[in-house]
């Protein structure tokens, strides 16, 4: 399938699911939050899901009490709505077990199992699968017409795509098969000793771990079908054209490389990048004077401008490489008010794009002054310069630093 | 006081931090600086893309992969016969699923072996990426809680003994001078100290824009020079503020590294960064 081409704003207007992906530290959460706010300002009922327990989304959106596993409605102007939630993997997994269990007794047996408690939080891919699962549930929730997912910070940022398959793999797991076959004949945990393979494994990992695992898989019997069906539905949603993938990167060689790799990986799953955000670009500022000034102070300013422009040029080259590699058509990589040293918080608390330059939001906090940027909309940059300057003057007042630890 | 004193207090230095903060850079710079001090250095890379071998051509760099280490471990612990019966990948999945964290403990076990070796004075480990560092270092603890006997239990006990001994091992946290990374570094530091009991070395703040404030008003308002100076001043002020806040919230010494603009790391850029800590 192929996602419709369009600008990011167009995707925000007509997509039902936006998946923000990219490697760690590039600003996925901030981008997801900004996209959510923009969608709400376009009149959509958007919900932003983050899996990151580090309170980043709550910070970015300025929710003082933090976010929970259930959607919290945020205050945005206009007809649209913005909701946010922080996924609790274990609770979501518990819910899935309850939903698929034949009866209360089976659910309780699984939830109380030590092996399950271990696996629910730590099996690789569980977090990702639960994010995909929650995405599916929210997509079917009548309160929202757009779900924006901030994918988890994984080791290689790709696990999210494999997640629905992970749960199926888990069910088809060699250990599961090994244990479930004898179950049909009523195998008990004691019979373990008769199984040479299990006995050997038990020697390494300890017999009680294995006993818990056996009990878990026995209790799990009968639930595979439900789990597998759900995994297929989630996979189908990710592949449907109401879902768009937004690749977030920063303009550094290593993250650009990872982003290119990620795009390739999407392509092998027959998915494609619908839009690219290159975050934290240095603004180009404009041409330096023809000659280096003679006075010491202005010469320093000249050198600074030249240095920053060189950085900006390098970054734009890196960003261009990503656009070529992803095959993203012109206009689908985007920017939020690229030239001002605007804070992400400021972007989030005020209408994005050109309008963001005109207002100084309340409750401003100290955040990164590096702008969210890319190479689109040069004309917009120029258009908003004046308003920006007005804001720069106002922005010089001291900012409050928020401490997150008592 | 010598800021690199810590390199000689413990043999293993695990470089940890969120993805994108520059762990590999810091690992390379620490190794380079240690070599300039005359230390015999081994660099260990975990699972990721091998890159430090290229950046440190004169240093021994060893790759440790969880899968390979686990396979080797199972082989030497009487599972070779079973390995033949199931596909080797299958058996590894079985064991890893039955006991989450076992792959981490096997890798930490290998690091412990290297620590015992007399061939090196310092083992610098380029830690696992993303939020995995805490899970990785907590593996010993969680395994001790779930596995109550057998070779894995004793392995975990030995690994924990190494991790919690400040004369053998320390963790060097890497962060950036920005709000979120600083918050995360503080949280990670508390988690590592309270839950793992590991000793924390200095915090490395990477990509710090250092330098004095520019006199922006010397250029006309709205001119490119003025805008660029204001941008630079705002960024430097933020970096100073975040470093100060980090110092307020974490009573650990800080080491700063300047940013390297946009391009790839090279042998030269690693050496140039090392000049900041240990001039050649």
XYZ file of C-alpha atoms in Angstrom:
686
model
C 0.000 0.000 0.000
C 1.137 3.527 -0.331
C 0.385 6.453 1.922
C -1.082 9.446 0.182
C 1.515 12.115 -0.487
C 0.899 15.417 1.190
C 2.316 17.936 3.561
C 2.479 17.118 7.216
C -0.405 19.516 7.769
C -2.463 17.530 5.252
C -1.611 14.284 7.013
C -2.683 15.882 10.274
C -5.988 16.779 8.677
C -6.891 13.381 7.253
C -4.869 10.566 8.884
C -6.429 8.460 11.640
C -3.156 7.194 13.074
C 0.226 8.916 13.101
C 3.220 6.915 14.262
C 6.245 9.006 15.255
C 9.357 6.929 14.910
C 13.085 7.482 15.014
C 16.061 6.754 17.241
C 16.367 7.899 20.851
C 17.042 11.514 21.723
C 15.814 13.098 18.491
C 12.653 14.593 19.967
C 9.992 12.024 19.122
C 7.900 12.799 22.191
C 8.060 16.541 21.654
C 7.178 16.108 17.980
C 4.255 13.814 18.848
C 2.981 16.373 21.354
C 3.346 19.240 18.873
C 1.563 17.231 16.166
C -1.254 16.482 18.607
C -1.655 20.128 19.476
C -1.634 21.162 15.856
C -4.243 18.532 14.986
C -6.450 19.786 17.818
C -6.104 23.320 16.505
C -7.239 22.007 13.118
C -10.408 20.904 14.884
C -9.597 17.218 15.311
C -10.142 15.128 18.398
C -6.591 13.909 18.877
C -5.056 11.642 21.491
C -1.307 11.393 22.016
C 0.053 8.145 23.451
C 3.495 7.885 24.936
C 5.091 4.813 26.371
C 7.994 6.619 27.912
C 7.764 6.544 31.687
C 10.076 9.560 31.938
C 7.216 12.075 32.114
C 8.451 13.715 28.934
C 5.028 14.043 27.337
C 3.522 15.479 30.500
C 6.416 17.948 30.653
C 6.104 18.886 26.992
C 2.386 19.453 27.293
C 2.695 21.217 30.607
C 0.514 18.773 32.564
C 1.611 19.424 36.137
C 0.247 16.243 37.733
C 1.663 13.958 35.050
C -0.297 11.560 32.867
C -1.928 8.241 33.613
C -2.873 5.105 31.740
C -6.273 6.629 30.898
C -6.567 9.617 28.513
C -6.464 13.052 30.166
C -8.197 15.912 28.361
C -6.028 18.985 27.938
C -7.084 22.531 27.547
C -6.742 23.756 23.959
C -8.479 26.655 22.238
C -11.008 26.034 19.472
C -13.363 23.229 18.538
C -10.758 20.462 18.541
C -9.697 18.324 21.477
C -6.334 17.165 22.728
C -6.004 14.154 24.983
C -2.861 12.475 26.233
C -1.968 9.324 28.071
C 1.100 7.522 29.269
C 0.938 3.826 28.585
C 1.412 1.461 31.478
C 2.662 -1.732 29.846
C 1.860 -4.099 32.695
C -1.704 -2.779 33.182
C -2.401 -3.006 29.446
C -1.073 -6.563 29.314
C -3.240 -7.458 32.322
C -6.260 -6.016 30.510
C -5.484 -8.089 27.437
C -5.234 -11.239 29.546
C -8.577 -10.476 31.222
C -10.221 -9.772 27.873
C -9.023 -13.025 26.363
C -9.365 -15.353 29.338
C -12.182 -17.881 29.265
C -13.133 -17.026 32.828
C -12.087 -15.012 35.860
C -10.281 -18.000 37.317
C -8.002 -18.423 34.288
C -7.208 -14.693 34.287
C -6.313 -14.700 37.989
C -4.138 -17.785 37.604
C -2.124 -16.057 34.884
C -1.927 -12.662 36.564
C -0.623 -14.201 39.790
C 2.036 -16.257 38.017
C 5.637 -15.245 38.749
C 6.810 -15.971 35.236
C 4.024 -13.825 33.789
C 4.934 -10.966 36.115
C 8.521 -11.233 34.881
C 7.572 -11.471 31.239
C 4.841 -8.816 31.240
C 7.338 -6.108 32.037
C 10.545 -7.303 30.519
C 10.149 -9.612 27.551
C 11.656 -7.777 24.628
C 8.882 -6.411 22.469
C 6.220 -6.469 25.188
C 6.270 -2.698 25.570
C 6.109 -2.225 21.829
C 3.342 -4.724 21.447
C 1.311 -3.068 24.169
C 1.773 0.293 22.445
C 0.489 -1.189 19.193
C -2.348 -2.865 21.055
C -3.348 0.370 22.762
C -3.140 2.191 19.448
C -5.684 -0.242 18.060
C -8.013 0.198 21.036
C -7.830 4.004 20.860
C -8.411 3.937 17.113
C -11.714 2.178 17.800
C -12.581 4.557 20.644
C -15.348 6.919 19.527
C -13.935 9.821 21.533
C -10.973 10.259 19.179
C -10.538 10.625 15.447
C -6.741 10.790 15.428
C -4.286 8.702 17.433
C -0.675 9.900 17.593
C 1.812 7.386 18.918
C 5.196 8.221 20.308
C 7.049 4.944 19.795
C 9.117 3.617 22.677
C 12.837 4.298 22.906
C 14.047 0.887 21.829
C 17.516 -0.375 21.270
C 17.205 -0.078 17.523
C 13.912 1.794 17.156
C 12.544 -0.938 14.935
C 10.913 -3.273 17.426
C 7.634 -1.421 17.188
C 7.050 -2.769 13.700
C 7.747 -6.305 14.752
C 5.643 -5.979 17.871
C 2.383 -7.479 16.639
C 4.416 -10.393 15.327
C 6.196 -10.737 18.661
C 3.133 -11.902 20.497
C 2.418 -14.449 17.790
C 6.024 -15.598 17.994
C 5.626 -15.870 21.731
C 2.693 -18.227 21.255
C 4.619 -20.213 18.653
C 7.586 -20.198 21.000
C 9.639 -23.392 21.239
C 9.203 -23.346 25.018
C 5.461 -23.001 24.648
C 5.301 -25.911 22.209
C 7.610 -27.988 24.322
C 5.385 -27.525 27.315
C 1.995 -27.510 25.711
C 2.233 -30.789 23.853
C 2.297 -32.942 26.924
C -0.425 -30.812 28.512
C -3.005 -32.435 26.327
C -2.248 -35.616 28.147
C -2.522 -33.784 31.437
C 1.120 -33.143 32.183
C 1.860 -31.916 35.666
C 4.779 -29.801 36.778
C 6.269 -32.877 38.478
C 6.641 -34.528 35.084
C 9.332 -32.023 34.329
C 11.944 -34.382 35.657
C 11.074 -36.821 32.934
C 11.886 -34.303 30.237
C 15.638 -34.297 29.653
C 15.621 -30.990 27.803
C 13.643 -29.223 30.480
C 15.764 -30.827 33.161
C 18.925 -29.482 31.558
C 17.458 -26.024 31.079
C 16.209 -26.158 34.639
C 19.732 -26.848 35.826
C 20.928 -23.629 34.254
C 18.132 -21.244 35.073
C 16.875 -22.897 38.241
C 13.971 -25.324 38.532
C 11.504 -22.881 40.078
C 11.747 -20.454 37.152
C 10.902 -23.270 34.815
C 8.060 -24.471 37.023
C 6.544 -20.995 36.920
C 6.952 -20.924 33.150
C 5.243 -24.294 32.816
C 2.370 -23.130 34.996
C 2.070 -19.966 32.947
C 1.903 -21.696 29.604
C -0.583 -24.218 30.969
C -2.811 -21.423 32.251
C -2.420 -19.616 28.936
C -3.861 -22.556 26.978
C -6.879 -21.602 24.896
C -6.047 -17.910 24.782
C -3.643 -18.086 21.839
C -6.359 -17.683 19.215
C -7.666 -14.439 20.700
C -4.159 -13.040 21.055
C -3.212 -13.994 17.533
C -6.393 -12.528 16.031
C -5.770 -9.272 17.845
C -2.153 -9.173 16.651
C -3.376 -9.605 13.064
C -5.845 -6.735 13.472
C -3.129 -4.463 14.849
C -0.829 -5.359 11.953
C -3.640 -4.639 9.472
C -4.210 -1.213 11.038
C -0.495 -0.368 10.772
C -0.627 -1.287 7.078
C -3.861 0.505 6.261
C -3.641 3.879 4.554
C -5.276 5.725 7.449
C -1.964 5.140 9.257
C 0.997 7.374 8.413
C 4.562 7.059 9.611
C 6.351 10.249 10.565
C 10.111 9.835 10.781
C 11.788 12.119 13.304
C 15.541 12.719 13.102
C 18.096 15.258 14.176
C 20.568 16.670 11.651
C 23.543 14.615 12.821
C 25.286 12.078 10.654
C 24.642 9.166 13.001
C 20.943 9.799 13.600
C 20.397 10.515 9.902
C 22.022 7.181 9.121
C 19.752 5.441 11.574
C 16.738 7.217 10.123
C 17.691 6.080 6.604
C 18.029 2.551 7.899
C 14.644 2.870 9.577
C 13.067 3.999 6.300
C 14.564 0.977 4.558
C 13.219 -1.231 7.270
C 9.733 0.273 6.842
C 9.990 -0.406 3.135
C 10.718 -4.097 3.707
C 7.474 -4.236 5.705
C 5.735 -2.609 2.737
C 5.246 0.586 4.688
C 6.519 3.987 3.777
C 7.498 7.222 5.410
C 4.754 9.796 4.878
C 6.631 12.755 6.350
C 9.970 13.633 7.878
C 10.742 16.011 10.716
C 14.341 17.098 11.071
C 14.485 18.488 14.553
C 16.902 20.989 16.079
C 18.448 22.432 12.960
C 20.564 25.523 13.353
C 18.825 28.437 11.636
C 20.719 29.988 8.690
C 20.115 33.569 9.972
C 20.970 35.326 6.696
C 24.073 36.500 4.855
C 27.006 37.896 6.818
C 28.414 41.318 5.835
C 30.808 41.271 2.869
C 33.826 42.082 5.029
C 34.771 40.960 8.502
C 34.243 44.006 10.777
C 37.324 45.554 12.401
C 36.059 46.256 15.895
C 36.618 43.417 18.324
C 32.990 43.028 19.427
C 31.457 42.984 15.939
C 34.230 40.759 14.591
C 33.226 38.212 17.230
C 29.608 38.489 16.088
C 30.711 38.011 12.482
C 32.732 34.894 13.378
C 29.797 33.516 15.318
C 27.435 34.037 12.378
C 29.861 32.389 9.970
C 30.340 29.436 12.317
C 26.606 28.930 12.847
C 25.922 29.228 9.126
C 28.551 26.578 8.422
C 26.862 24.317 10.984
C 23.487 25.042 9.398
C 24.838 24.169 5.941
C 26.277 20.857 7.201
C 22.970 20.052 8.866
C 20.971 20.861 5.753
C 23.213 18.509 3.774
C 22.542 15.739 6.307
C 18.815 16.437 6.178
C 18.848 16.395 2.375
C 20.477 12.959 2.457
C 17.585 11.700 4.554
C 14.998 13.122 2.179
C 16.715 11.436 -0.754
C 16.969 8.137 1.099
C 13.345 8.108 2.223
C 12.018 9.255 -1.125
C 9.758 11.640 0.735
C 8.324 14.045 -1.829
C 9.089 17.735 -1.510
C 6.833 19.411 0.964
C 6.300 16.417 3.231
C 9.171 17.234 5.492
C 8.202 19.965 7.778
C 9.038 22.596 10.242
C 7.614 24.589 13.047
C 8.640 28.187 12.908
C 12.197 27.343 11.991
C 14.119 30.500 12.599
C 13.411 31.655 16.081
C 15.192 30.011 18.977
C 11.741 28.940 20.056
C 11.309 26.448 22.798
C 9.320 23.326 22.165
C 7.098 24.262 25.063
C 6.413 27.595 23.508
C 5.492 25.880 20.265
C 3.181 23.582 22.102
C 1.440 26.221 24.103
C 0.774 28.476 21.149
C -0.602 27.811 17.672
C 2.119 26.284 15.501
C 3.496 27.432 12.166
C 3.688 31.118 11.419
C 1.236 32.032 14.113
C 3.518 30.756 16.830
C 5.713 33.768 16.411
C 3.036 36.182 17.456
C 2.226 35.068 20.942
C 4.197 34.690 24.086
C 2.492 31.940 26.011
C 1.980 31.956 29.728
C 3.859 29.621 32.019
C 6.946 29.494 29.877
C 9.587 27.139 31.062
C 13.244 26.684 30.466
C 13.690 24.272 27.616
C 15.890 23.774 24.635
C 16.243 26.990 22.632
C 17.207 25.110 19.514
C 14.400 25.349 17.027
C 12.414 22.579 15.490
C 13.355 22.993 11.894
C 13.840 21.711 8.419
C 14.229 23.102 4.998
C 10.604 23.612 3.970
C 8.867 26.958 3.936
C 11.668 29.390 3.425
C 9.118 32.014 2.532
C 7.346 31.425 5.813
C 10.596 32.065 7.626
C 10.870 35.457 6.086
C 7.263 36.292 6.595
C 7.420 35.712 10.313
C 10.705 37.457 10.971
C 9.239 40.683 12.235
C 6.863 39.098 14.645
C 9.698 36.932 15.758
C 11.883 39.874 16.570
C 9.153 41.353 18.643
C 9.020 38.145 20.546
C 12.778 37.945 21.007
C 12.683 41.194 22.846
C 9.976 39.957 25.132
C 11.583 36.593 25.612
C 14.583 38.120 27.313
C 12.886 38.300 30.652
C 14.166 35.738 33.168
C 12.656 32.307 32.886
C 11.550 30.054 35.625
C 13.501 26.823 35.867
C 11.364 23.876 36.816
C 12.928 21.318 39.072
C 11.524 17.880 38.725
C 12.992 16.480 41.844
C 12.155 17.719 45.296
C 42.663 18.002 41.304
C 43.047 15.768 38.282
C 39.623 15.358 36.694
C 40.590 12.005 35.251
C 41.711 10.576 38.586
C 38.635 8.362 38.518
C 40.071 6.346 35.620
C 42.523 4.733 38.011
C 40.165 4.055 40.923
C 38.229 1.204 39.316
C 39.129 -1.141 36.516
C 35.762 -1.195 34.778
C 34.029 1.977 33.599
C 30.571 1.429 32.120
C 29.480 4.390 29.998
C 25.704 4.742 30.251
C 23.045 7.194 29.142
C 19.986 7.609 26.954
C 20.198 7.083 23.209
C 21.610 9.995 21.261
C 23.628 11.570 24.062
C 26.967 10.448 22.671
C 27.980 7.359 24.651
C 30.222 6.112 21.867
C 31.991 9.475 21.617
C 32.548 9.566 25.372
C 33.785 5.963 25.403
C 36.271 6.819 22.671
C 37.458 10.005 24.381
C 37.848 8.292 27.767
C 39.860 5.501 26.144
C 42.053 7.969 24.289
C 42.623 10.062 27.429
C 43.449 6.950 29.473
C 46.008 5.820 26.892
C 47.670 9.222 27.133
C 47.954 8.549 30.854
C 49.849 5.379 30.022
C 47.050 2.990 30.934
C 46.565 -0.266 29.049
C 42.993 0.041 27.814
C 40.426 -2.415 26.517
C 37.249 -1.069 24.933
C 34.134 -3.248 24.977
C 31.228 -2.625 22.611
C 27.881 -4.248 23.258
C 25.685 -5.488 20.454
C 25.610 -2.186 18.577
C 27.286 -1.296 15.358
C 31.038 -1.686 15.684
C 32.477 1.806 15.309
C 35.137 2.268 17.950
C 37.582 -0.087 16.262
C 37.788 2.431 13.422
C 38.040 5.428 15.753
C 40.681 3.909 18.029
C 42.975 2.045 15.640
C 45.688 1.516 18.252
C 43.344 0.215 20.967
C 42.059 -3.265 21.537
C 38.301 -3.244 20.965
C 36.189 -6.266 21.777
C 32.616 -6.872 20.644
C 30.283 -8.599 23.067
C 26.979 -9.815 21.745
C 24.318 -11.120 24.108
C 23.289 -13.904 21.739
C 26.826 -15.126 21.166
C 27.704 -14.872 24.850
C 24.597 -16.801 25.835
C 25.270 -19.481 23.223
C 28.813 -19.865 24.539
C 27.561 -19.979 28.097
C 25.008 -22.710 27.334
C 27.622 -24.676 25.455
C 29.957 -24.696 28.419
C 27.135 -25.513 30.814
C 26.065 -28.857 29.483
C 23.470 -27.730 26.992
C 25.461 -28.507 23.861
C 23.606 -31.775 23.422
C 20.271 -29.980 23.603
C 21.530 -27.292 21.281
C 21.922 -29.959 18.650
C 18.342 -31.099 19.109
C 16.736 -27.701 18.812
C 17.942 -24.999 16.492
C 20.556 -23.025 18.405
C 18.508 -19.820 18.141
C 15.479 -21.671 19.469
C 17.146 -22.925 22.621
C 18.533 -19.491 23.328
C 15.049 -18.028 23.043
C 13.766 -20.738 25.359
C 16.291 -19.969 28.032
C 16.040 -16.203 27.606
C 12.260 -16.324 27.827
C 12.218 -18.598 30.833
C 14.498 -16.226 32.634
C 14.445 -12.617 31.407
C 17.726 -10.836 31.931
C 19.821 -13.953 31.515
C 21.423 -12.589 28.339
C 22.409 -9.415 30.198
C 23.899 -11.407 33.050
C 25.946 -13.492 30.649
C 27.334 -10.322 29.045
C 28.101 -8.837 32.456
C 29.750 -12.150 33.313
C 32.052 -11.745 30.326
C 32.898 -8.203 31.445
C 33.697 -9.606 34.871
C 36.082 -12.121 33.241
C 37.827 -9.285 31.394
C 38.094 -7.362 34.637
C 40.076 -10.237 36.100
C 42.554 -10.177 33.220
C 46.022 -8.802 33.978
C 46.468 -7.563 30.420
C 44.548 -4.333 31.024
C 44.471 -1.502 33.531
C 41.113 -0.171 32.376
C 38.100 -1.699 30.656
C 35.776 0.939 29.143
C 32.353 -0.431 28.237
C 30.228 1.424 25.682
C 26.953 0.692 27.439
C 23.683 -0.440 25.943
C 21.541 2.143 24.180
C 18.301 3.841 25.113
C 16.513 3.085 28.353
C 18.174 -0.288 28.480
C 21.048 0.735 30.774
C 19.065 0.418 33.983
C 17.517 -2.923 32.996
C 20.951 -4.128 31.957
C 22.585 -3.208 35.249
C 19.566 -4.379 37.244
C 19.671 -7.813 35.603
C 21.798 -9.291 38.379
C 19.393 -8.092 41.048
C 16.233 -9.275 39.313
C 17.762 -12.653 38.492
C 18.824 -13.174 42.079
C 15.203 -12.551 43.060
C 13.719 -14.974 40.529
C 16.391 -17.674 40.206
C 17.143 -19.240 43.531
C 19.904 -21.662 42.600
C 22.080 -23.084 39.862
C 24.975 -21.638 37.882
C 23.017 -18.542 36.806
C 22.403 -17.689 40.429
C 26.098 -17.854 41.269
C 26.965 -15.951 38.113
C 24.521 -13.197 39.131
C 25.999 -13.113 42.642
C 29.509 -12.626 41.276
C 28.375 -9.971 38.815
C 26.580 -8.094 41.576
C 29.714 -8.244 43.715
C 31.642 -6.573 40.906
C 28.968 -3.954 40.174
C 28.660 -2.873 43.782
C 32.376 -2.690 44.514
C 33.594 0.888 43.884
C 37.185 -0.319 43.614
C 36.251 -2.618 40.717
C 33.505 -0.924 38.743
C 31.889 2.447 38.202
C 29.298 3.912 35.903
C 29.995 7.067 33.913
C 26.694 8.720 33.029
C 26.516 10.746 29.835
C 23.959 13.470 29.244
C 23.333 16.624 27.244
C 22.946 20.144 28.713
C 19.215 20.259 28.002
C 16.136 19.945 30.149
C 14.949 16.443 29.330
C 18.357 14.743 29.195
C 19.320 16.348 32.529
C 16.071 15.180 34.146
C 16.685 11.700 32.810
C 20.300 11.640 33.940
C 19.186 12.584 37.455
C 16.527 9.865 37.476
C 18.940 7.274 36.088
C 21.595 8.212 38.636
C 19.183 7.744 41.533
C 17.875 4.483 40.096
C 21.386 3.087 39.585
C 22.625 4.086 43.003
C 19.539 3.052 44.950
C 18.476 -0.031 43.064
C 21.744 -1.472 41.761
C 24.086 -0.011 44.345
C 26.645 0.765 41.680
C 29.235 3.480 42.215
C 28.828 6.517 39.975
C 31.881 8.201 38.515
C 31.687 11.717 37.070
C 28.773 12.763 34.854
C 29.899 13.669 31.362
C 27.928 16.535 29.820
C 28.382 16.217 26.078
C 27.930 18.857 23.361
C 28.230 21.829 25.672
C 28.301 25.168 23.878
C 31.065 26.810 25.893
C 32.256 30.374 25.692
C 31.566 33.897 26.911
C 28.411 35.851 26.139
C 28.603 37.779 22.872
C 27.846 41.467 22.769
C 24.768 41.062 20.556
C 23.850 44.728 20.750
C 26.991 45.708 18.863
C 25.122 44.723 15.685
C 21.959 46.440 14.440
C 18.698 44.960 15.596
C 17.327 42.323 13.239
C 20.621 41.889 11.366
C 21.857 38.325 10.775
C 24.835 38.951 13.116
C 22.506 40.142 15.863
C 20.098 37.205 15.467
C 22.949 34.696 15.395
C 24.509 36.248 18.510
C 21.199 36.183 20.359
C 20.704 32.570 19.383
C 24.213 31.679 20.555
C 23.838 33.571 23.819
C 20.487 31.909 24.514
C 21.976 28.484 23.875
C 25.052 29.112 26.022
C 22.892 30.472 28.817
C 20.676 27.411 28.656
C 23.667 25.068 28.723
C 25.148 26.854 31.741
C 21.805 26.791 33.507
C 21.300 23.089 32.821
C 24.847 22.224 33.971
C 24.203 24.202 37.166
C 20.892 22.472 37.702
C 22.554 19.090 37.160
C 25.162 20.041 39.757
C 22.391 21.073 42.173
C 20.528 17.828 41.801
C 23.423 15.384 41.499
C 26.390 15.679 43.806
C 28.786 14.222 41.237
C 31.771 15.844 39.521
C 31.054 16.974 35.970
C 33.221 16.657 32.884
C 32.244 18.720 29.852
C 32.831 18.074 26.164
C 32.183 20.623 23.402
C 29.930 19.721 20.502
C 31.282 18.408 17.243
C 29.304 19.919 14.386
C 27.088 17.679 12.294
C 29.620 15.340 10.727
C 30.897 11.868 11.460
C 33.280 11.119 14.292
C 36.832 10.644 13.122
C 40.091 9.528 14.689
C 41.097 13.188 14.737
C 37.904 14.479 16.343
C 38.171 11.879 19.126
C 41.795 12.926 19.713
C 40.825 16.618 19.674
C 38.073 16.017 22.230
C 40.507 14.077 24.415
C 42.721 17.212 24.458
C 40.089 18.812 26.682
C 40.751 16.291 29.421
C 44.251 15.000 28.797
C 46.423 17.089 26.485
C 48.610 14.904 24.288
